[in-house]
PDB file of C-alpha atoms in Angstrom:
ATOM      1  CA  ILE A   1     -42.469  16.440  -8.092  1.00 60.00           C
ATOM      2  CA  LEU A   2     -40.557  18.890 -10.151  1.00 72.00           C
ATOM      3  CA  ASN A   3     -40.898  22.447  -9.312  1.00 88.00           C
ATOM      4  CA  VAL A   4     -42.978  24.773 -12.222  1.00 95.00           C
ATOM      5  CA  GLU A   5     -43.529  28.237 -11.045  1.00 96.00           C
ATOM      6  CA  GLN A   6     -45.527  31.106 -12.571  1.00 98.00           C
ATOM      7  CA  SER A   7     -46.174  34.778 -12.269  1.00 98.00           C
ATOM      8  CA  PRO A   8     -47.947  36.651 -11.572  1.00 98.00           C
ATOM      9  CA  GLN A   9     -50.579  34.572 -10.342  1.00 97.00           C
ATOM     10  CA  SER A  10     -53.251  36.955 -12.066  1.00 97.00           C
ATOM     11  CA  LEU A  11     -53.392  39.753 -14.178  1.00 97.00           C
ATOM     12  CA  HIS A  12     -55.837  42.276 -15.531  1.00 98.00           C
ATOM     13  CA  VAL A  13     -55.644  43.448 -19.284  1.00 98.00           C
ATOM     14  CA  GLN A  14     -57.434  46.138 -21.084  1.00 98.00           C
ATOM     15  CA  GLU A  15     -59.245  44.831 -23.871  1.00 98.00           C
ATOM     16  CA  GLY A  16     -57.067  45.436 -27.256  1.00 98.00           C
ATOM     17  CA  ASP A  17     -53.762  45.480 -24.921  1.00 98.00           C
ATOM     18  CA  SER A  18     -51.074  42.896 -25.329  1.00 98.00           C
ATOM     19  CA  THR A  19     -49.584  41.084 -22.188  1.00 98.00           C
ATOM     20  CA  ASN A  20     -47.235  38.260 -21.105  1.00 98.00           C
ATOM     21  CA  PHE A  21     -46.397  36.093 -18.366  1.00 98.00           C
ATOM     22  CA  THR A  22     -43.872  33.401 -17.388  1.00 98.00           C
ATOM     23  CA  CYS A  23     -43.606  29.917 -16.371  1.00 98.00           C
ATOM     24  CA  SER A  24     -40.341  28.854 -14.664  1.00 97.00           C
ATOM     25  CA  PHE A  25     -39.093  25.145 -14.637  1.00 95.00           C
ATOM     26  CA  PRO A  26     -35.840  22.848 -13.712  1.00 91.00           C
ATOM     27  CA  SER A  27     -33.314  23.397 -16.262  1.00 86.00           C
ATOM     28  CA  SER A  28     -31.590  20.264 -16.112  1.00 85.00           C
ATOM     29  CA  ASN A  29     -33.250  16.802 -17.491  1.00 83.00           C
ATOM     30  CA  PHE A  30     -35.405  18.735 -20.035  1.00 88.00           C
ATOM     31  CA  TYR A  31     -38.148  16.728 -21.897  1.00 88.00           C
ATOM     32  CA  ALA A  32     -41.336  19.083 -22.891  1.00 91.00           C
ATOM     33  CA  LEU A  33     -43.156  22.146 -21.871  1.00 95.00           C
ATOM     34  CA  HIS A  34     -46.597  22.175 -22.136  1.00 96.00           C
ATOM     35  CA  TRP A  35     -49.355  25.119 -22.329  1.00 98.00           C
ATOM     36  CA  TYR A  36     -52.846  24.912 -21.734  1.00 98.00           C
ATOM     37  CA  ARG A  37     -55.616  27.250 -21.140  1.00 98.00           C
ATOM     38  CA  TRP A  38     -58.433  26.245 -18.625  1.00 97.00           C
ATOM     39  CA  GLU A  39     -61.548  28.333 -18.750  1.00 96.00           C
ATOM     40  CA  THR A  40     -64.207  28.560 -16.034  1.00 92.00           C
ATOM     41  CA  ALA A  41     -66.279  25.616 -15.916  1.00 91.00           C
ATOM     42  CA  LYS A  42     -64.592  23.989 -19.232  1.00 94.00           C
ATOM     43  CA  SER A  43     -61.990  21.568 -19.859  1.00 96.00           C
ATOM     44  CA  PRO A  44     -58.060  22.850 -19.633  1.00 96.00           C
ATOM     45  CA  GLU A  45     -57.302  23.126 -23.476  1.00 96.00           C
ATOM     46  CA  ALA A  46     -53.711  21.999 -24.809  1.00 96.00           C
ATOM     47  CA  LEU A  47     -52.187  25.324 -26.561  1.00 97.00           C
ATOM     48  CA  PHE A  48     -48.755  23.765 -27.397  1.00 96.00           C
ATOM     49  CA  VAL A  49     -46.017  21.781 -26.119  1.00 94.00           C
ATOM     50  CA  MET A  50     -42.567  22.432 -26.719  1.00 94.00           C
ATOM     51  CA  THR A  51     -39.714  20.094 -26.662  1.00 91.00           C
ATOM     52  CA  LEU A  52     -36.751  22.641 -28.392  1.00 91.00           C
ATOM     53  CA  ASN A  53     -34.567  25.175 -26.860  1.00 93.00           C
ATOM     54  CA  GLY A  54     -35.440  28.728 -28.668  1.00 94.00           C
ATOM     55  CA  ASP A  55     -38.540  26.768 -30.114  1.00 93.00           C
ATOM     56  CA  GLU A  56     -41.568  29.721 -30.621  1.00 97.00           C
ATOM     57  CA  LYS A  57     -44.976  28.411 -31.441  1.00 97.00           C
ATOM     58  CA  LYS A  58     -48.161  30.485 -32.388  1.00 97.00           C
ATOM     59  CA  LYS A  59     -52.175  29.897 -32.432  1.00 96.00           C
ATOM     60  CA  GLY A  60     -53.766  33.062 -33.593  1.00 96.00           C
ATOM     61  CA  ARG A  61     -53.151  35.920 -31.024  1.00 97.00           C
ATOM     62  CA  ILE A  62     -51.292  33.318 -28.082  1.00 98.00           C
ATOM     63  CA  SER A  63     -47.439  32.451 -28.941  1.00 98.00           C
ATOM     64  CA  ALA A  64     -45.114  30.645 -26.805  1.00 98.00           C
ATOM     65  CA  THR A  65     -41.736  30.845 -26.145  1.00 98.00           C
ATOM     66  CA  LEU A  66     -39.384  28.368 -24.647  1.00 97.00           C
ATOM     67  CA  ASN A  67     -35.606  28.700 -23.067  1.00 97.00           C
ATOM     68  CA  THR A  68     -34.442  25.001 -21.823  1.00 95.00           C
ATOM     69  CA  LYS A  69     -30.856  26.300 -20.924  1.00 95.00           C
ATOM     70  CA  GLU A  70     -32.371  28.932 -17.833  1.00 95.00           C
ATOM     71  CA  GLY A  71     -35.389  26.897 -17.318  1.00 95.00           C
ATOM     72  CA  TYR A  72     -38.248  29.477 -18.763  1.00 96.00           C
ATOM     73  CA  SER A  73     -41.143  29.978 -21.425  1.00 98.00           C
ATOM     74  CA  TYR A  74     -43.179  32.946 -21.946  1.00 98.00           C
ATOM     75  CA  LEU A  75     -46.798  33.004 -23.426  1.00 98.00           C
ATOM     76  CA  TYR A  76     -47.812  36.435 -25.173  1.00 98.00           C
ATOM     77  CA  ILE A  77     -51.266  37.315 -25.909  1.00 98.00           C
ATOM     78  CA  LYS A  78     -51.408  39.929 -28.223  1.00 98.00           C
ATOM     79  CA  GLY A  79     -54.641  42.367 -28.752  1.00 98.00           C
ATOM     80  CA  SER A  80     -56.136  40.675 -25.944  1.00 98.00           C
ATOM     81  CA  GLN A  81     -59.863  40.208 -25.921  1.00 97.00           C
ATOM     82  CA  PRO A  82     -62.545  39.518 -23.808  1.00 96.00           C
ATOM     83  CA  GLU A  83     -62.817  35.663 -24.860  1.00 96.00           C
ATOM     84  CA  ASP A  84     -58.999  35.591 -23.671  1.00 97.00           C
ATOM     85  CA  SER A  85     -60.009  35.339 -20.037  1.00 98.00           C
ATOM     86  CA  ALA A  86     -59.122  31.816 -18.427  1.00 98.00           C
ATOM     87  CA  THR A  87     -56.542  30.607 -16.566  1.00 98.00           C
ATOM     88  CA  TYR A  88     -53.285  29.784 -18.135  1.00 98.00           C
ATOM     89  CA  LEU A  89     -51.739  26.426 -17.134  1.00 98.00           C
ATOM     90  CA  CYS A  90     -47.816  25.655 -17.824  1.00 97.00           C
ATOM     91  CA  ALA A  91     -46.653  21.796 -17.297  1.00 96.00           C
ATOM     92  CA  PHE A  92     -43.308  20.260 -17.347  1.00 93.00           C
ATOM     93  CA  GLY A  93     -41.995  16.814 -17.970  1.00 89.00           C
ATOM     94  CA  ASP A  94     -42.211  13.505 -19.769  1.00 85.00           C
ATOM     95  CA  TYR A  95     -45.435  11.653 -19.523  1.00 82.00           C
ATOM     96  CA  LYS A  96     -45.512  12.687 -15.963  1.00 87.00           C
ATOM     97  CA  LEU A  97     -46.343  16.378 -16.003  1.00 92.00           C
ATOM     98  CA  SER A  98     -45.792  18.637 -13.092  1.00 94.00           C
ATOM     99  CA  PHE A  99     -48.446  21.817 -13.210  1.00 97.00           C
ATOM    100  CA  GLY A 100     -47.872  25.061 -12.214  1.00 97.00           C
ATOM    101  CA  ALA A 101     -50.391  26.984 -10.620  1.00 97.00           C
ATOM    102  CA  GLY A 102     -51.347  29.146 -13.471  1.00 97.00           C
ATOM    103  CA  THR A 103     -51.883  32.619 -14.512  1.00 98.00           C
ATOM    104  CA  THR A 104     -55.563  34.002 -14.380  1.00 98.00           C
ATOM    105  CA  VAL A 105     -56.140  36.500 -16.801  1.00 98.00           C
ATOM    106  CA  THR A 106     -59.173  38.705 -16.865  1.00 98.00           C
ATOM    107  CA  VAL A 107     -59.390  41.152 -19.959  1.00 98.00           C
ATOM    108  CA  ARG A 108     -61.654  43.818 -19.449  1.00 95.00           C
ATOM    109  CA  ALA A 109     -63.650  45.306 -22.061  1.00 90.00           C
TER     110      ALA A 109
ATOM    111  CA  GLU B   1     -66.549  19.304 -26.369  1.00 50.00           C
ATOM    112  CA  THR B   2     -62.982  17.715 -25.745  1.00 57.00           C
ATOM    113  CA  GLY B   3     -63.800  14.270 -26.718  1.00 93.00           C
ATOM    114  CA  VAL B   4     -63.024  13.151 -22.942  1.00 97.00           C
ATOM    115  CA  THR B   5     -66.142  12.973 -20.809  1.00 97.00           C
ATOM    116  CA  GLN B   6     -66.635  12.425 -17.329  1.00 98.00           C
ATOM    117  CA  THR B   7     -69.430  11.573 -14.927  1.00 98.00           C
ATOM    118  CA  PRO B   8     -70.657  12.494 -12.694  1.00 98.00           C
ATOM    119  CA  ARG B   9     -69.825  16.056 -12.684  1.00 97.00           C
ATOM    120  CA  HIS B  10     -70.468  16.628  -9.131  1.00 97.00           C
ATOM    121  CA  LEU B  11     -70.683  14.072  -6.379  1.00 97.00           C
ATOM    122  CA  VAL B  12     -71.462  14.435  -2.643  1.00 97.00           C
ATOM    123  CA  MET B  13     -70.542  11.534  -0.533  1.00 95.00           C
ATOM    124  CA  GLY B  14     -70.114  10.364   2.976  1.00 93.00           C
ATOM    125  CA  MET B  15     -66.827   9.196   4.812  1.00 92.00           C
ATOM    126  CA  THR B  16     -68.235   5.903   4.857  1.00 90.00           C
ATOM    127  CA  ASN B  17     -69.646   5.894   1.274  1.00 91.00           C
ATOM    128  CA  LYS B  18     -68.561   4.172  -1.499  1.00 95.00           C
ATOM    129  CA  LYS B  19     -68.567   5.452  -5.019  1.00 96.00           C
ATOM    130  CA  SER B  20     -66.865   5.204  -8.535  1.00 98.00           C
ATOM    131  CA  LEU B  21     -65.716   8.091 -10.984  1.00 98.00           C
ATOM    132  CA  LYS B  22     -66.151   7.265 -14.660  1.00 98.00           C
ATOM    133  CA  CYS B  23     -64.069   8.842 -17.636  1.00 98.00           C
ATOM    134  CA  GLU B  24     -64.334   7.595 -21.096  1.00 98.00           C
ATOM    135  CA  GLN B  25     -62.701   8.990 -24.249  1.00 96.00           C
ATOM    136  CA  HIS B  26     -63.608   8.797 -27.398  1.00 94.00           C
ATOM    137  CA  LEU B  27     -60.016   9.750 -29.346  1.00 93.00           C
ATOM    138  CA  GLY B  28     -58.394   6.363 -29.383  1.00 91.00           C
ATOM    139  CA  HIS B  29     -55.774   7.154 -27.417  1.00 91.00           C
ATOM    140  CA  ASN B  30     -53.294   4.823 -25.967  1.00 88.00           C
ATOM    141  CA  ALA B  31     -53.126   6.900 -22.092  1.00 91.00           C
ATOM    142  CA  MET B  32     -55.044   7.630 -19.499  1.00 94.00           C
ATOM    143  CA  TYR B  33     -54.597   9.875 -16.197  1.00 95.00           C
ATOM    144  CA  TRP B  34     -56.241  11.119 -13.393  1.00 97.00           C
ATOM    145  CA  TYR B  35     -55.589  14.395 -11.919  1.00 97.00           C
ATOM    146  CA  LYS B  36     -56.678  16.104  -8.506  1.00 97.00           C
ATOM    147  CA  GLN B  37     -56.989  19.888  -8.098  1.00 96.00           C
ATOM    148  CA  SER B  38     -57.409  20.764  -4.309  1.00 95.00           C
ATOM    149  CA  ALA B  39     -58.394  24.341  -3.693  1.00 90.00           C
ATOM    150  CA  LYS B  40     -55.547  26.772  -4.253  1.00 85.00           C
ATOM    151  CA  LYS B  41     -53.465  24.314  -5.702  1.00 93.00           C
ATOM    152  CA  PRO B  42     -51.667  23.012  -9.038  1.00 96.00           C
ATOM    153  CA  LEU B  43     -53.167  19.806 -10.722  1.00 97.00           C
ATOM    154  CA  GLU B  44     -51.328  17.015  -8.970  1.00 96.00           C
ATOM    155  CA  LEU B  45     -50.946  13.653 -11.330  1.00 95.00           C
ATOM    156  CA  MET B  46     -52.351  10.600  -9.511  1.00 96.00           C
ATOM    157  CA  PHE B  47     -52.145   7.256 -11.890  1.00 95.00           C
ATOM    158  CA  VAL B  48     -51.357   6.848 -15.328  1.00 92.00           C
ATOM    159  CA  TYR B  49     -52.710   4.136 -17.648  1.00 92.00           C
ATOM    160  CA  ASN B  50     -50.599   2.978 -20.605  1.00 86.00           C
ATOM    161  CA  PHE B  51     -52.348   0.411 -22.922  1.00 81.00           C
ATOM    162  CA  LYS B  52     -54.717  -0.573 -20.110  1.00 80.00           C
ATOM    163  CA  GLU B  53     -51.692  -1.061 -17.563  1.00 83.00           C
ATOM    164  CA  GLN B  54     -50.655   1.519 -14.506  1.00 84.00           C
ATOM    165  CA  THR B  55     -47.409   3.177 -15.424  1.00 81.00           C
ATOM    166  CA  GLU B  56     -47.582   5.356 -12.411  1.00 84.00           C
ATOM    167  CA  ASN B  57     -49.002   5.495  -9.011  1.00 85.00           C
ATOM    168  CA  ASN B  58     -48.297   9.279  -7.588  1.00 84.00           C
ATOM    169  CA  SER B  59     -48.208   7.683  -3.877  1.00 89.00           C
ATOM    170  CA  VAL B  60     -52.002   7.899  -3.535  1.00 94.00           C
ATOM    171  CA  PRO B  61     -53.131   6.731  -0.500  1.00 94.00           C
ATOM    172  CA  SER B  62     -55.080   3.245  -1.347  1.00 94.00           C
ATOM    173  CA  ARG B  63     -58.717   4.523  -0.955  1.00 96.00           C
ATOM    174  CA  PHE B  64     -58.519   5.767  -4.169  1.00 97.00           C
ATOM    175  CA  SER B  65     -58.430   2.755  -6.233  1.00 96.00           C
ATOM    176  CA  PRO B  66     -58.029   3.142 -10.385  1.00 96.00           C
ATOM    177  CA  GLU B  67     -59.389   0.871 -12.914  1.00 96.00           C
ATOM    178  CA  CYS B  68     -58.700   0.517 -16.758  1.00 95.00           C
ATOM    179  CA  PRO B  69     -60.777  -1.965 -18.219  1.00 94.00           C
ATOM    180  CA  ASN B  70     -59.774  -0.646 -21.750  1.00 92.00           C
ATOM    181  CA  SER B  71     -57.945   1.935 -23.279  1.00 89.00           C
ATOM    182  CA  SER B  72     -61.351   4.001 -23.751  1.00 94.00           C
ATOM    183  CA  HIS B  73     -62.521   3.599 -19.846  1.00 97.00           C
ATOM    184  CA  LEU B  74     -60.743   4.485 -16.751  1.00 97.00           C
ATOM    185  CA  PHE B  75     -62.383   4.274 -13.437  1.00 98.00           C
ATOM    186  CA  LEU B  76     -61.593   6.253  -9.848  1.00 98.00           C
ATOM    187  CA  HIS B  77     -63.211   3.954  -7.221  1.00 97.00           C
ATOM    188  CA  LEU B  78     -63.443   5.702  -3.591  1.00 97.00           C
ATOM    189  CA  HIS B  79     -63.869   4.597  -0.509  1.00 95.00           C
ATOM    190  CA  THR B  80     -63.762   5.619   2.989  1.00 94.00           C
ATOM    191  CA  LEU B  81     -62.683   9.129   2.137  1.00 95.00           C
ATOM    192  CA  GLN B  82     -61.567  12.035   4.129  1.00 95.00           C
ATOM    193  CA  PRO B  83     -62.864  15.634   3.903  1.00 95.00           C
ATOM    194  CA  GLU B  84     -59.380  16.732   2.672  1.00 95.00           C
ATOM    195  CA  ASP B  85     -60.031  14.282  -0.368  1.00 97.00           C
ATOM    196  CA  SER B  86     -62.856  17.076  -1.613  1.00 97.00           C
ATOM    197  CA  ALA B  87     -61.324  18.482  -4.930  1.00 98.00           C
ATOM    198  CA  LEU B  88     -61.951  18.713  -8.499  1.00 98.00           C
ATOM    199  CA  TYR B  89     -60.597  15.238 -10.199  1.00 98.00           C
ATOM    200  CA  LEU B  90     -59.833  15.427 -13.447  1.00 98.00           C
ATOM    201  CA  CYS B  91     -59.255  12.605 -16.360  1.00 98.00           C
ATOM    202  CA  ALA B  92     -56.769  13.312 -19.378  1.00 96.00           C
ATOM    203  CA  SER B  93     -55.879  10.862 -22.092  1.00 94.00           C
ATOM    204  CA  SER B  94     -52.940  11.594 -24.591  1.00 92.00           C
ATOM    205  CA  GLN B  95     -52.327   9.426 -27.947  1.00 87.00           C
ATOM    206  CA  ASP B  96     -48.291   8.868 -27.212  1.00 73.00           C
ATOM    207  CA  PRO B  97     -47.154   5.504 -25.923  1.00 64.00           C
ATOM    208  CA  VAL B  98     -46.596   6.559 -22.142  1.00 63.00           C
ATOM    209  CA  SER B  99     -42.583   5.846 -21.871  1.00 60.00           C
ATOM    210  CA  PRO B 100     -39.773   7.192 -19.338  1.00 59.00           C
ATOM    211  CA  ARG B 101     -37.628   9.590 -20.486  1.00 57.00           C
ATOM    212  CA  GLY B 102     -39.551  10.780 -23.352  1.00 57.00           C
ATOM    213  CA  PRO B 103     -41.743  13.464 -23.822  1.00 60.00           C
ATOM    214  CA  SER B 104     -45.632  13.249 -24.074  1.00 70.00           C
ATOM    215  CA  GLY B 105     -47.831  14.280 -26.610  1.00 84.00           C
ATOM    216  CA  GLU B 106     -50.504  17.211 -25.578  1.00 90.00           C
ATOM    217  CA  GLN B 107     -53.123  15.709 -22.989  1.00 94.00           C
ATOM    218  CA  TYR B 108     -56.788  16.163 -23.248  1.00 94.00           C
ATOM    219  CA  PHE B 109     -58.532  16.905 -20.466  1.00 96.00           C
ATOM    220  CA  GLY B 110     -62.226  15.983 -19.490  1.00 97.00           C
ATOM    221  CA  PRO B 111     -64.459  18.621 -17.433  1.00 96.00           C
ATOM    222  CA  GLY B 112     -63.569  17.170 -14.021  1.00 97.00           C
ATOM    223  CA  THR B 113     -66.013  15.901 -11.371  1.00 98.00           C
ATOM    224  CA  ARG B 114     -66.360  18.108  -8.144  1.00 97.00           C
ATOM    225  CA  LEU B 115     -66.227  15.863  -5.171  1.00 98.00           C
ATOM    226  CA  THR B 116     -67.433  16.625  -1.909  1.00 97.00           C
ATOM    227  CA  VAL B 117     -66.532  14.481   1.294  1.00 96.00           C
ATOM    228  CA  THR B 118     -68.819  14.911   4.198  1.00 94.00           C
TER     229      THR B 118
END
């Protein structure tokens, strides 16, 4: 089991504000870093799979960066909307993913 | 709709019961996974199947018995469970062939089965 940590555990954001949060993972033997969004009562949904150091990916207002040498990834939400409220999970590994506990984002209208 | 379905969505069973969880993926993927999420804990990988063959058993107790009759279906047979086995059980699938030391593609998750053991 690989140690994957996410911080903060939760955060509240005013609608329209931007926010970001962190995923930390072991910096040795890197394979891939996944980000998932998990809305209440729904299935986790893949956002990004990142494999290269320095990689930056974007989907709409959500983007992510990756630093494999120091073992962290940031997820950014620009101009938060109520529909962005969810738990964001990161996962590290080859096909055997180790998940973090998630960052729960609540966007207040 | 994710293309991965799970039944039942909720299950309450006694410790002496035998039940099965079913997962079906309609995405043509080659690999399927069982995960467990206990209260306030991260998702934990239980089993991995690649082209119907089990490639990973993450030290799961034998009271959990997986079955993968084909690449589209995955079952988790449950017997003599304990109350601490109460959790959300998620199924997932992915396109890429599973191989050690190789990154996998994104996984597609089902909605989960909420299991309560009384």
